[in-house]
Tab-separated table of C-alpha atoms and ligand atoms in Angstrom:
chain	number	residue	atom	x	y	z
A	42	MET	CA	68.755	106.778	-20.117
A	43	ALA	CA	71.375	109.511	-19.572
A	44	LEU	CA	74.151	109.446	-16.989
A	45	LYS	CA	73.491	111.647	-13.930
A	46	ASN	CA	76.392	110.811	-11.639
A	47	GLN	CA	79.249	113.320	-12.209
A	48	TYR	CA	81.977	110.764	-11.562
A	49	LEU	CA	80.524	108.484	-14.268
A	50	ILE	CA	79.976	111.420	-16.655
A	51	ASP	CA	83.683	112.322	-16.322
A	52	LEU	CA	84.729	108.699	-16.772
A	53	MET	CA	82.598	108.403	-19.912
A	54	GLU	CA	84.232	111.545	-21.312
A	55	THR	CA	87.667	109.955	-20.835
A	56	VAL	CA	86.490	106.767	-22.556
A	57	LYS	CA	85.181	108.778	-25.514
A	58	LYS	CA	88.431	110.748	-25.842
A	59	ARG	CA	90.609	107.679	-25.604
A	60	ASN	CA	88.622	105.540	-28.030
A	61	GLN	CA	87.759	107.902	-30.838
A	62	GLY	CA	86.458	106.288	-34.004
A	63	GLU	CA	85.193	103.241	-32.087
A	64	PRO	CA	81.427	103.857	-31.737
A	65	GLU	CA	80.523	100.239	-30.907
A	66	PHE	CA	82.940	100.192	-27.978
A	67	ILE	CA	81.651	103.522	-26.678
A	68	GLN	CA	78.079	102.244	-27.044
A	69	ALA	CA	78.854	99.112	-25.015
A	70	VAL	CA	80.605	101.043	-22.226
A	71	THR	CA	77.824	103.643	-22.070
A	72	GLU	CA	75.170	100.957	-21.672
A	73	VAL	CA	77.035	99.350	-18.785
A	74	LEU	CA	77.946	102.568	-16.960
A	75	GLU	CA	74.361	103.849	-17.162
A	76	THR	CA	73.121	100.820	-15.279
A	77	LEU	CA	75.932	100.971	-12.702
A	78	GLU	CA	74.838	104.321	-11.225
A	79	PRO	CA	73.138	102.738	-8.180
A	80	VAL	CA	76.209	100.558	-7.583
A	81	VAL	CA	78.484	103.588	-7.589
A	82	ASP	CA	76.228	105.215	-4.987
A	83	LYS	CA	76.159	102.113	-2.797
A	84	ARG	CA	79.804	101.008	-3.133
A	85	PRO	CA	82.211	103.935	-2.685
A	86	ASP	CA	84.950	101.387	-1.869
A	87	LEU	CA	84.929	100.214	-5.501
A	88	VAL	CA	85.192	103.805	-6.726
A	89	GLU	CA	88.052	104.370	-4.265
A	90	ALA	CA	89.879	101.320	-5.647
A	91	GLY	CA	89.651	102.750	-9.187
A	92	VAL	CA	87.835	99.651	-10.398
A	93	LEU	CA	85.728	101.471	-12.980
A	94	GLU	CA	88.652	103.350	-14.549
A	95	ARG	CA	90.474	100.046	-14.870
A	96	ILE	CA	87.563	97.935	-16.093
A	97	VAL	CA	86.990	100.114	-19.177
A	98	GLU	CA	90.612	99.795	-20.303
A	99	PRO	CA	91.808	96.500	-21.850
A	100	GLU	CA	94.765	94.895	-20.089
A	101	ARG	CA	96.421	94.267	-23.463
A	102	GLN	CA	95.635	94.789	-27.161
A	103	ILE	CA	97.501	92.915	-29.851
A	104	MET	CA	97.324	93.791	-33.555
A	105	PHE	CA	99.244	91.947	-36.203
A	106	ARG	CA	99.740	91.315	-39.918
A	107	VAL	CA	98.263	88.119	-41.341
A	108	PRO	CA	99.821	87.358	-44.733
A	109	TRP	CA	98.590	84.328	-46.680
A	110	VAL	CA	98.691	83.047	-50.262
A	111	ASP	CA	95.443	82.649	-52.224
A	112	ASP	CA	94.633	79.932	-54.775
A	113	ASN	CA	96.100	82.062	-57.571
A	114	GLY	CA	99.450	82.275	-55.802
A	115	LYS	CA	98.882	85.922	-54.873
A	116	VAL	CA	99.828	87.264	-51.430
A	117	GLN	CA	96.885	88.618	-49.441
A	118	VAL	CA	97.211	90.598	-46.227
A	119	ASN	CA	94.642	90.836	-43.445
A	120	ARG	CA	94.810	92.381	-40.010
A	121	GLY	CA	94.577	90.224	-36.871
A	122	PHE	CA	93.470	91.293	-33.384
A	123	ARG	CA	93.380	89.909	-29.879
A	124	VAL	CA	92.119	92.099	-27.052
A	125	GLN	CA	92.858	90.628	-23.611
A	126	PHE	CA	90.401	92.683	-21.653
A	127	ASN	CA	90.267	91.465	-18.094
A	128	SER	CA	91.815	88.500	-16.253
A	129	ALA	CA	90.592	89.243	-12.715
A	130	ILE	CA	88.550	86.050	-12.367
A	131	GLY	CA	90.299	83.676	-14.782
A	132	PRO	CA	92.198	83.289	-18.070
A	133	TYR	CA	91.020	85.540	-20.907
A	134	LYS	CA	88.228	83.794	-22.793
A	135	GLY	CA	86.289	84.846	-25.882
A	136	GLY	CA	85.808	83.999	-29.525
A	137	ILE	CA	87.496	84.899	-32.779
A	138	ARG	CA	85.395	86.794	-35.332
A	139	LEU	CA	86.272	86.552	-39.025
A	140	HIS	CA	84.259	89.133	-40.945
A	141	PRO	CA	85.160	92.055	-43.260
A	142	SER	CA	83.594	94.531	-40.784
A	143	VAL	CA	86.121	93.642	-38.062
A	144	TYR	CA	88.354	96.433	-36.741
A	145	LEU	CA	89.746	97.225	-33.304
A	146	GLY	CA	86.517	98.898	-32.066
A	147	ILE	CA	84.405	95.794	-32.787
A	148	ILE	CA	86.852	93.495	-31.007
A	149	LYS	CA	87.038	95.862	-28.021
A	150	PHE	CA	83.259	96.081	-27.641
A	151	LEU	CA	83.007	92.303	-27.812
A	152	GLY	CA	85.864	91.861	-25.321
A	153	PHE	CA	84.295	94.330	-22.903
A	154	GLU	CA	80.902	92.564	-23.053
A	155	GLN	CA	82.654	89.240	-22.599
A	156	VAL	CA	84.076	90.286	-19.205
A	157	PHE	CA	80.590	90.625	-17.703
A	158	LYS	CA	79.120	87.670	-19.577
A	159	ASN	CA	81.855	85.318	-18.415
A	160	SER	CA	81.427	86.539	-14.868
A	161	LEU	CA	77.702	85.721	-15.038
A	162	THR	CA	78.367	82.106	-16.074
A	163	THR	CA	79.663	81.373	-12.527
A	164	LEU	CA	82.799	79.842	-14.127
A	165	PRO	CA	86.348	81.184	-13.631
A	166	MET	CA	86.881	82.943	-16.964
A	167	GLY	CA	88.194	86.429	-17.722
A	168	GLY	CA	87.191	88.310	-20.857
A	169	GLY	CA	88.852	88.677	-24.247
A	170	LYS	CA	88.037	88.659	-27.937
A	171	GLY	CA	89.885	88.375	-31.219
A	172	GLY	CA	89.391	88.334	-34.928
A	173	SER	CA	90.338	89.543	-38.338
A	174	ASP	CA	88.854	91.390	-41.309
A	175	PHE	CA	89.321	88.176	-43.320
A	176	ASP	CA	86.091	86.974	-44.972
A	177	PRO	CA	85.840	83.166	-45.129
A	178	LYS	CA	82.818	83.447	-47.446
A	179	GLY	CA	83.660	82.362	-50.997
A	180	LYS	CA	87.144	81.119	-50.030
A	181	SER	CA	88.309	77.570	-50.716
A	182	ASP	CA	89.169	75.238	-47.817
A	183	GLY	CA	92.839	75.648	-48.758
A	184	GLU	CA	92.648	79.431	-48.547
A	185	VAL	CA	90.840	79.302	-45.197
A	186	MET	CA	93.476	76.881	-43.896
A	187	ARG	CA	96.402	79.045	-44.999
A	188	PHE	CA	94.799	82.113	-43.441
A	189	CYS	CA	94.100	80.275	-40.152
A	190	GLN	CA	97.656	78.938	-39.995
A	191	SER	CA	99.137	82.378	-40.548
A	192	PHE	CA	96.758	83.928	-38.004
A	193	MET	CA	97.688	81.325	-35.391
A	194	THR	CA	101.423	81.608	-36.082
A	195	GLU	CA	101.314	85.065	-34.512
A	196	LEU	CA	98.449	84.512	-32.057
A	197	SER	CA	100.178	81.461	-30.545
A	198	LYS	CA	102.741	83.778	-28.941
A	199	HIS	CA	100.036	85.360	-26.808
A	200	ILE	CA	97.616	82.563	-25.796
A	201	GLY	CA	97.675	79.325	-23.804
A	202	ALA	CA	95.403	76.971	-21.861
A	203	ASP	CA	96.024	78.863	-18.595
A	204	CYS	CA	96.394	82.318	-20.134
A	205	ASP	CA	93.962	82.974	-22.976
A	206	VAL	CA	91.594	80.461	-24.593
A	207	PRO	CA	89.918	81.647	-27.844
A	208	ALA	CA	86.821	80.073	-29.421
A	209	GLY	CA	84.482	80.508	-32.405
A	210	ASP	CA	82.295	83.476	-33.328
A	211	ILE	CA	80.940	84.873	-36.602
A	212	GLY	CA	82.874	83.235	-39.445
A	213	THR	CA	84.781	80.910	-37.119
A	214	GLY	CA	83.184	77.480	-36.906
A	215	ALA	CA	84.502	73.948	-36.476
A	216	ARG	CA	86.581	74.107	-39.690
A	217	GLU	CA	88.453	77.271	-38.691
A	218	VAL	CA	88.940	76.167	-35.061
A	219	GLY	CA	90.382	72.886	-36.363
A	220	TYR	CA	92.944	74.604	-38.596
A	221	MET	CA	93.944	76.998	-35.803
A	222	PHE	CA	94.257	74.202	-33.242
A	223	GLY	CA	96.380	72.115	-35.627
A	224	GLN	CA	98.764	75.005	-36.182
A	225	TYR	CA	99.048	75.785	-32.454
A	226	LYS	CA	99.868	72.138	-31.720
A	227	ARG	CA	102.495	72.073	-34.451
A	228	LEU	CA	104.169	75.274	-33.267
A	229	ARG	CA	104.157	74.419	-29.562
A	230	ASN	CA	104.455	70.643	-29.759
A	231	GLU	CA	101.812	70.336	-27.063
A	232	PHE	CA	98.247	69.066	-26.991
A	233	THR	CA	96.302	71.388	-24.706
A	234	GLY	CA	92.840	72.875	-24.515
A	235	VAL	CA	94.027	76.173	-25.987
A	236	LEU	CA	90.879	76.635	-28.080
A	237	THR	CA	87.289	75.655	-27.446
A	238	GLY	CA	84.703	74.658	-30.027
A	239	LYS	CA	87.066	71.877	-31.110
A	240	GLY	CA	85.910	68.810	-33.053
A	241	LEU	CA	84.743	65.846	-30.996
A	242	THR	CA	87.671	63.661	-32.116
A	243	TYR	CA	90.276	65.994	-30.609
A	244	GLY	CA	88.989	67.363	-27.321
A	245	GLY	CA	85.751	69.135	-28.213
A	246	SER	CA	82.707	68.982	-25.991
A	247	LEU	CA	79.384	67.470	-26.888
A	248	ALA	CA	76.641	70.142	-26.918
A	249	ARG	CA	79.098	73.009	-27.609
A	250	THR	CA	77.645	73.415	-31.115
A	251	GLU	CA	74.126	73.702	-29.731
A	252	ALA	CA	75.068	75.642	-26.597
A	253	THR	CA	74.504	79.303	-27.478
A	254	GLY	CA	71.156	78.741	-29.206
A	255	TYR	CA	69.904	76.275	-26.604
A	256	GLY	CA	71.193	78.493	-23.802
A	257	LEU	CA	69.341	81.469	-25.254
A	258	CYS	CA	66.094	79.499	-25.093
A	259	TYR	CA	66.828	78.187	-21.582
A	260	PHE	CA	67.364	81.765	-20.377
A	261	THR	CA	64.313	83.049	-22.251
A	262	LYS	CA	62.130	80.241	-20.880
A	263	GLU	CA	63.128	81.231	-17.321
A	264	MET	CA	62.309	84.862	-18.070
A	265	LEU	CA	58.950	83.931	-19.625
A	266	GLU	CA	57.970	81.644	-16.754
A	267	ALA	CA	58.923	84.250	-14.152
A	268	ASN	CA	56.396	86.491	-15.887
A	269	GLY	CA	53.660	83.881	-16.293
A	270	LYS	CA	54.326	83.165	-19.979
A	271	SER	CA	55.793	80.399	-22.161
A	272	PHE	CA	57.093	79.598	-25.658
A	273	ASP	CA	54.227	77.216	-26.350
A	274	GLY	CA	52.150	78.220	-29.377
A	275	LYS	CA	53.971	81.565	-29.821
A	276	ASN	CA	55.177	83.009	-33.117
A	277	VAL	CA	58.923	83.608	-33.070
A	278	VAL	CA	61.121	85.573	-35.498
A	279	ILE	CA	64.838	84.721	-35.439
A	280	SER	CA	67.457	86.627	-37.417
A	281	GLY	CA	70.591	85.015	-38.827
A	282	SER	CA	70.909	81.406	-39.940
A	283	GLY	CA	74.294	80.594	-38.473
A	284	ASN	CA	75.250	78.574	-35.439
A	285	VAL	CA	73.249	80.539	-32.863
A	286	ALA	CA	70.113	80.997	-34.993
A	287	ILE	CA	69.906	77.327	-36.012
A	288	TYR	CA	70.071	75.939	-32.481
A	289	ALA	CA	67.821	78.647	-31.056
A	290	THR	CA	65.265	77.576	-33.670
A	291	GLU	CA	65.679	73.915	-32.725
A	292	LYS	CA	65.127	74.516	-29.000
A	293	ALA	CA	62.300	77.048	-29.449
A	294	GLN	CA	60.492	74.547	-31.698
A	295	SER	CA	60.965	71.818	-29.083
A	296	TYR	CA	59.215	74.131	-26.605
A	297	GLY	CA	56.203	74.342	-28.944
A	298	ALA	CA	56.983	77.711	-30.558
A	299	LYS	CA	56.423	78.372	-34.264
A	300	VAL	CA	59.567	79.947	-35.767
A	301	VAL	CA	58.409	81.752	-38.908
A	302	ALA	CA	61.520	83.550	-40.193
A	303	LEU	CA	65.313	83.319	-40.525
A	304	SER	CA	67.796	85.486	-42.425
A	305	ASP	CA	71.345	85.965	-43.635
A	306	SER	CA	73.148	89.129	-44.676
A	307	ASN	CA	71.390	89.080	-48.095
A	308	GLY	CA	67.764	88.664	-47.054
A	309	TYR	CA	65.183	86.737	-45.057
A	310	ILE	CA	62.739	83.883	-45.498
A	311	TYR	CA	59.213	83.804	-44.121
A	312	ASP	CA	57.458	80.466	-43.745
A	313	ALA	CA	53.976	80.849	-42.266
A	314	GLU	CA	53.850	77.073	-41.698
A	315	GLY	CA	56.960	77.187	-39.513
A	316	ILE	CA	60.601	76.853	-40.593
A	317	LYS	CA	61.711	73.359	-41.638
A	318	LEU	CA	65.004	73.205	-39.805
A	319	ASP	CA	66.376	70.130	-41.592
A	320	VAL	CA	66.237	72.153	-44.843
A	321	VAL	CA	68.098	75.079	-43.234
A	322	LYS	CA	70.741	72.803	-41.718
A	323	GLU	CA	71.368	71.185	-45.083
A	324	ILE	CA	71.796	74.593	-46.757
A	325	LYS	CA	73.904	76.217	-44.056
A	326	GLU	CA	75.811	73.427	-42.334
A	327	VAL	CA	76.391	71.067	-45.260
A	328	ARG	CA	76.504	73.247	-48.386
A	329	ARG	CA	77.460	76.656	-46.863
A	330	GLY	CA	74.717	78.100	-49.116
A	331	ARG	CA	72.427	81.147	-48.919
A	332	ILE	CA	69.119	81.299	-47.052
A	333	LYS	CA	67.167	82.039	-50.234
A	334	GLU	CA	67.863	78.447	-51.343
A	335	TYR	CA	65.191	77.485	-48.760
A	336	LEU	CA	62.637	78.241	-51.472
A	337	ASP	CA	64.021	75.446	-53.665
A	338	ALA	CA	62.849	72.950	-51.030
A	339	VAL	CA	59.844	74.903	-49.694
A	340	PRO	CA	58.320	76.860	-52.610
A	341	THR	CA	55.370	78.031	-50.471
A	342	ALA	CA	57.723	80.163	-48.337
A	343	GLU	CA	58.645	83.781	-49.188
A	344	TYR	CA	62.093	85.310	-49.689
A	345	HIS	CA	62.761	89.049	-49.344
A	346	GLU	CA	66.016	90.819	-50.204
A	347	GLY	CA	67.603	92.855	-47.376
A	348	CYS	CA	67.621	91.704	-43.768
A	349	LYS	CA	66.237	94.695	-41.860
A	350	ASN	CA	62.601	94.092	-42.793
A	351	ILE	CA	62.582	90.781	-40.976
A	352	TRP	CA	61.477	92.854	-37.963
A	353	THR	CA	58.268	93.906	-39.769
A	354	ILE	CA	56.952	90.337	-39.468
A	355	PRO	CA	54.388	90.217	-36.641
A	356	CYS	CA	55.551	87.966	-33.798
A	357	ASP	CA	55.254	87.420	-30.060
A	358	ILE	CA	58.955	86.844	-29.448
A	359	ALA	CA	61.973	88.167	-31.373
A	360	LEU	CA	65.358	86.476	-31.022
A	361	PRO	CA	68.031	88.511	-32.864
A	362	CYS	CA	70.873	86.067	-33.575
A	363	ALA	CA	72.880	87.702	-36.405
A	364	THR	CA	75.035	90.714	-35.509
A	365	GLN	CA	75.445	93.990	-33.599
A	366	ASN	CA	72.946	96.850	-33.988
A	367	GLU	CA	70.633	94.840	-36.236
A	368	ILE	CA	67.524	96.220	-34.467
A	369	ASP	CA	67.400	100.028	-34.469
A	370	GLY	CA	64.786	102.305	-32.892
A	371	GLU	CA	62.577	102.176	-35.970
A	372	SER	CA	62.600	98.361	-36.156
A	373	ALA	CA	61.937	98.120	-32.414
A	374	ALA	CA	58.924	100.439	-32.751
A	375	ILE	CA	57.543	98.276	-35.574
A	376	LEU	CA	58.036	95.121	-33.519
A	377	VAL	CA	56.080	96.669	-30.629
A	378	LYS	CA	53.344	97.998	-32.934
A	379	ASN	CA	52.914	94.502	-34.373
A	380	GLY	CA	52.417	92.985	-30.930
A	381	CYS	CA	55.879	91.684	-30.013
A	382	TRP	CA	56.192	91.471	-26.209
A	383	CYS	CA	59.571	89.788	-25.758
A	384	VAL	CA	63.039	90.353	-27.224
A	385	SER	CA	65.863	88.092	-26.125
A	386	GLU	CA	69.318	88.456	-27.647
A	387	GLY	CA	71.402	85.634	-29.122
A	388	ALA	CA	73.765	87.978	-30.976
A	389	ASN	CA	76.097	90.370	-29.173
A	390	MET	CA	74.654	93.905	-28.790
A	391	PRO	CA	72.042	93.420	-31.550
A	392	SER	CA	69.883	96.294	-30.273
A	393	THR	CA	70.816	99.965	-30.580
A	394	PRO	CA	70.333	102.193	-27.500
A	395	GLU	CA	67.134	103.567	-29.104
A	396	ALA	CA	65.806	100.030	-29.565
A	397	ILE	CA	66.520	99.186	-25.913
A	398	GLU	CA	64.782	102.377	-24.829
A	399	THR	CA	61.737	101.277	-26.853
A	400	TYR	CA	61.688	97.822	-25.221
A	401	LEU	CA	61.958	99.263	-21.725
A	402	SER	CA	59.425	102.066	-22.178
A	403	ASN	CA	56.905	99.589	-23.610
A	404	GLU	CA	57.606	97.094	-20.807
A	405	LEU	CA	58.722	94.276	-23.085
A	406	LEU	CA	60.439	91.307	-21.517
A	407	TYR	CA	64.010	91.999	-22.549
A	408	GLY	CA	66.789	89.400	-22.252
A	409	PRO	CA	70.128	91.198	-22.769
A	410	ALA	CA	72.876	89.484	-24.770
A	411	LYS	CA	75.474	89.223	-22.065
A	412	ALA	CA	73.102	87.076	-20.020
A	413	ALA	CA	70.937	85.448	-22.684
A	414	ASN	CA	73.738	84.265	-24.993
A	415	ALA	CA	76.207	83.248	-22.271
A	416	GLY	CA	75.491	79.558	-22.876
A	417	GLY	CA	78.163	79.339	-25.573
A	418	VAL	CA	81.009	80.532	-23.429
A	419	ALA	CA	79.667	78.627	-20.421
A	420	THR	CA	79.905	75.406	-22.416
A	421	SER	CA	83.351	76.448	-23.610
A	422	GLY	CA	84.209	76.650	-19.910
A	423	LEU	CA	82.875	73.108	-19.536
A	424	GLU	CA	85.047	72.050	-22.503
A	425	MET	CA	88.077	73.497	-20.670
A	426	SER	CA	87.166	71.483	-17.557
A	427	GLN	CA	86.870	68.256	-19.586
A	428	ASN	CA	90.230	68.953	-21.290
A	429	SER	CA	91.915	69.502	-17.915
A	430	GLU	CA	90.402	66.281	-16.561
A	431	ARG	CA	91.214	64.481	-19.842
A	432	LEU	CA	87.673	63.111	-19.766
A	433	SER	CA	84.586	63.627	-21.936
A	434	TRP	CA	81.128	64.064	-20.542
A	435	THR	CA	77.953	62.847	-22.279
A	436	PHE	CA	75.690	65.205	-24.221
A	437	GLU	CA	73.099	64.899	-21.458
A	438	GLU	CA	75.625	65.790	-18.733
A	439	VAL	CA	76.858	68.888	-20.573
A	440	ASP	CA	73.353	69.973	-21.552
A	441	ALA	CA	72.112	69.573	-17.975
A	442	LYS	CA	75.004	71.684	-16.675
A	443	LEU	CA	74.306	74.319	-19.362
A	444	HIS	CA	70.636	74.380	-18.399
A	445	GLY	CA	71.545	74.834	-14.730
A	446	ILE	CA	73.944	77.668	-15.562
A	447	MET	CA	71.346	79.524	-17.656
A	448	LYS	CA	68.817	79.220	-14.828
A	449	SER	CA	71.323	80.606	-12.357
A	450	ILE	CA	72.187	83.472	-14.737
A	451	PHE	CA	68.536	84.458	-14.946
A	452	LYS	CA	68.236	84.272	-11.152
A	453	ALA	CA	71.336	86.452	-10.694
A	454	CYS	CA	69.971	89.095	-13.123
A	455	ASP	CA	66.537	89.036	-11.518
A	456	GLU	CA	67.876	89.341	-7.975
A	457	ALA	CA	70.413	92.084	-8.767
A	458	ALA	CA	67.725	94.106	-10.563
A	459	LYS	CA	65.463	93.790	-7.503
A	460	GLU	CA	68.230	94.597	-5.025
A	461	TYR	CA	69.151	97.784	-6.867
A	462	GLY	CA	65.545	98.961	-7.289
A	463	MET	CA	65.058	98.087	-10.978
A	464	GLU	CA	62.826	95.024	-10.795
A	465	GLY	CA	62.196	93.438	-14.201
A	466	ASN	CA	65.099	95.300	-15.852
A	467	TYR	CA	67.248	92.262	-16.618
A	468	MET	CA	69.755	94.383	-18.552
A	469	ALA	CA	70.558	96.352	-15.411
A	470	GLY	CA	70.558	93.119	-13.412
A	471	ALA	CA	73.013	91.451	-15.809
A	472	ASN	CA	75.382	94.410	-15.825
A	473	ILE	CA	75.335	94.779	-12.048
A	474	ALA	CA	75.684	91.076	-11.211
A	475	GLY	CA	78.411	90.578	-13.826
A	476	PHE	CA	80.261	93.687	-12.702
A	477	LEU	CA	80.217	93.041	-8.951
A	478	LYS	CA	82.037	89.706	-9.114
A	479	VAL	CA	84.806	91.085	-11.332
A	480	ALA	CA	85.012	94.283	-9.277
A	481	GLU	CA	85.430	92.408	-5.986
A	482	ALA	CA	88.220	90.316	-7.542
A	483	MET	CA	89.950	93.419	-8.928
A	484	LYS	CA	89.768	95.188	-5.594
A	485	ALA	CA	91.122	92.134	-3.748
A	486	GLN	CA	94.076	91.853	-6.154
A	487	GLY	CA	95.186	95.456	-5.624
A	488	CYS	CA	96.042	98.047	-8.247
A	489	VAL	CA	97.030	95.817	-11.188
B	1453	NDP	P1	77.692	82.535	-37.808
B	1453	NDP	O1	78.828	83.019	-38.592
B	1453	NDP	O2	77.483	81.064	-37.642
B	1453	NDP	O3	76.316	83.134	-38.341
B	1453	NDP	C1	76.115	84.517	-38.408
B	1453	NDP	C2	74.778	84.768	-39.062
B	1453	NDP	O4	74.481	86.152	-38.984
B	1453	NDP	C3	74.786	84.407	-40.535
B	1453	NDP	O5	73.500	84.036	-40.920
B	1453	NDP	C4	75.206	85.718	-41.182
B	1453	NDP	O6	74.807	85.849	-42.533
B	1453	NDP	C5	74.476	86.719	-40.310
B	1453	NDP	N1	75.218	87.989	-40.308
B	1453	NDP	C6	76.517	88.185	-39.950
B	1453	NDP	N2	76.867	89.453	-40.103
B	1453	NDP	C7	75.766	90.083	-40.570
B	1453	NDP	C8	75.492	91.418	-40.928
B	1453	NDP	N3	76.431	92.371	-40.847
B	1453	NDP	N4	74.242	91.703	-41.339
B	1453	NDP	C9	73.286	90.735	-41.417
B	1453	NDP	N5	73.503	89.451	-41.088
B	1453	NDP	C10	74.724	89.145	-40.682
B	1453	NDP	O7	77.843	83.237	-36.376
B	1453	NDP	P2	77.189	82.843	-34.991
B	1453	NDP	O8	75.841	82.264	-35.190
B	1453	NDP	O9	78.196	82.070	-34.228
B	1453	NDP	O10	77.082	84.276	-34.285
B	1453	NDP	C11	75.925	85.097	-34.391
B	1453	NDP	C12	75.936	86.117	-33.267
B	1453	NDP	O11	75.935	85.455	-32.010
B	1453	NDP	C13	77.142	87.059	-33.235
B	1453	NDP	O12	76.741	88.313	-32.734
B	1453	NDP	C14	78.054	86.383	-32.219
B	1453	NDP	O13	78.971	87.296	-31.645
B	1453	NDP	C15	77.034	85.895	-31.222
B	1453	NDP	N6	77.481	84.844	-30.349
B	1453	NDP	C16	77.933	83.651	-30.853
B	1453	NDP	C17	78.317	82.653	-29.996
B	1453	NDP	C18	78.705	81.292	-30.489
B	1453	NDP	O14	78.881	80.404	-29.660
B	1453	NDP	N7	78.803	81.046	-31.789
B	1453	NDP	C19	78.359	82.861	-28.538
B	1453	NDP	C20	77.785	84.114	-28.116
B	1453	NDP	C21	77.410	85.061	-29.003
B	1453	NDP	P3	75.905	85.655	-43.703
B	1453	NDP	O15	76.159	84.199	-43.769
B	1453	NDP	O16	75.237	86.204	-44.903
B	1453	NDP	O17	77.117	86.449	-43.296
């Protein structure tokens, strides 16, 4: 899909000039602007208010040095980021990614996506994202703790329960959130809900761990049912084997699907009998091991080096849950050729523009990340509510609220797509519905 509206073409040119060397950010903005063409035609008041020019520019970007001492007594230096993208509808909210591939462009694309995703959740949360090029893999607990403390020493100057509330993402799980929370509390001498994804003994929410994976399946189930289909008896391929992939597998299996593959950044496993999730949990959640160790427990399964070929496994439904741009045009074409008819995204921006084009031109059911994986941040929003109330809800209460939110997100995407003449295009629906709420708030608040 290419932009046709001259105003949007000019805006995109400005974005490209201003953000050179940041292809992921430009990709994310392009995808959104392409689907906003009918909105621009219908809502000249939003153009007049300069909403689009403002929404593509972060309110604030913070970059800082993160020095820490490794187990050999040597000083290491990483780079820290926090991009506070948009606070029109609530405090900035978005996770912290710890991965060697992190640079400003990755954090900006994630922050931009987060603005629309958070809007879709129906909760009052603005968009932000943070991270560092630190790699927790292979580090001792002591090294991870010293890094997290140093990272938070600087970050604490810029966040707060009513200002900016970070959470987990790739490389940031319960351990890292715990170390960051402890340091924030020590520096500020206050116990507030400044981070979500906390442990259950100190303000965390039940069901937050499961939320993104479960939410992905709740959204996908709505999409399937609206199109006369279901998970039951279907073959499902899921990439990744981290937080999102594990709980997407659990929920898809509970709906009667057979999940046949999972991966990590080294390779993928294929188990024709269906993945044994207790084995995966033991490897990934207890031992922090590699996915190939699955074969030690299940020798009948196969392991293949390299993660891209996971998409050559024939399946009905693909749930990419690892990282950005993991499905390119070639992989998407193979998925379609092998009979895949649904792709729903647990990871952020896992499909390249060519892959998305392939889904749409072959009329696949396509659940875009900013809608389909919004369950994590929605439950983070519920964690914030519980922290403010100083109460804890039961697993069932939180899960029921999450389920309701994912249903309403699907409905919002479906209805916006219909209203703007793109029925069945849930990507367009998600972008439009997410955008309109933020845009109305920005217009109402004047030129800020
Ligand atoms: P984890 O760190 O728990 O797991 C990430 C998984 O993806 C691991 O299996 C990892 O393998 C794999 N992976 C990471 N980077 C790459 C890469 N470059 N190539 C291939 N595989 C890779 O992260 P999450 O499960 O939390 O996050 C997964 C995705 O979901 C991300 O896109 C994240 O932004 C998104 N997301 C997460 C939410 C959450 O609540 N956690 C909320 C919404 C979106 P390895 O161990 O080898 O690195």
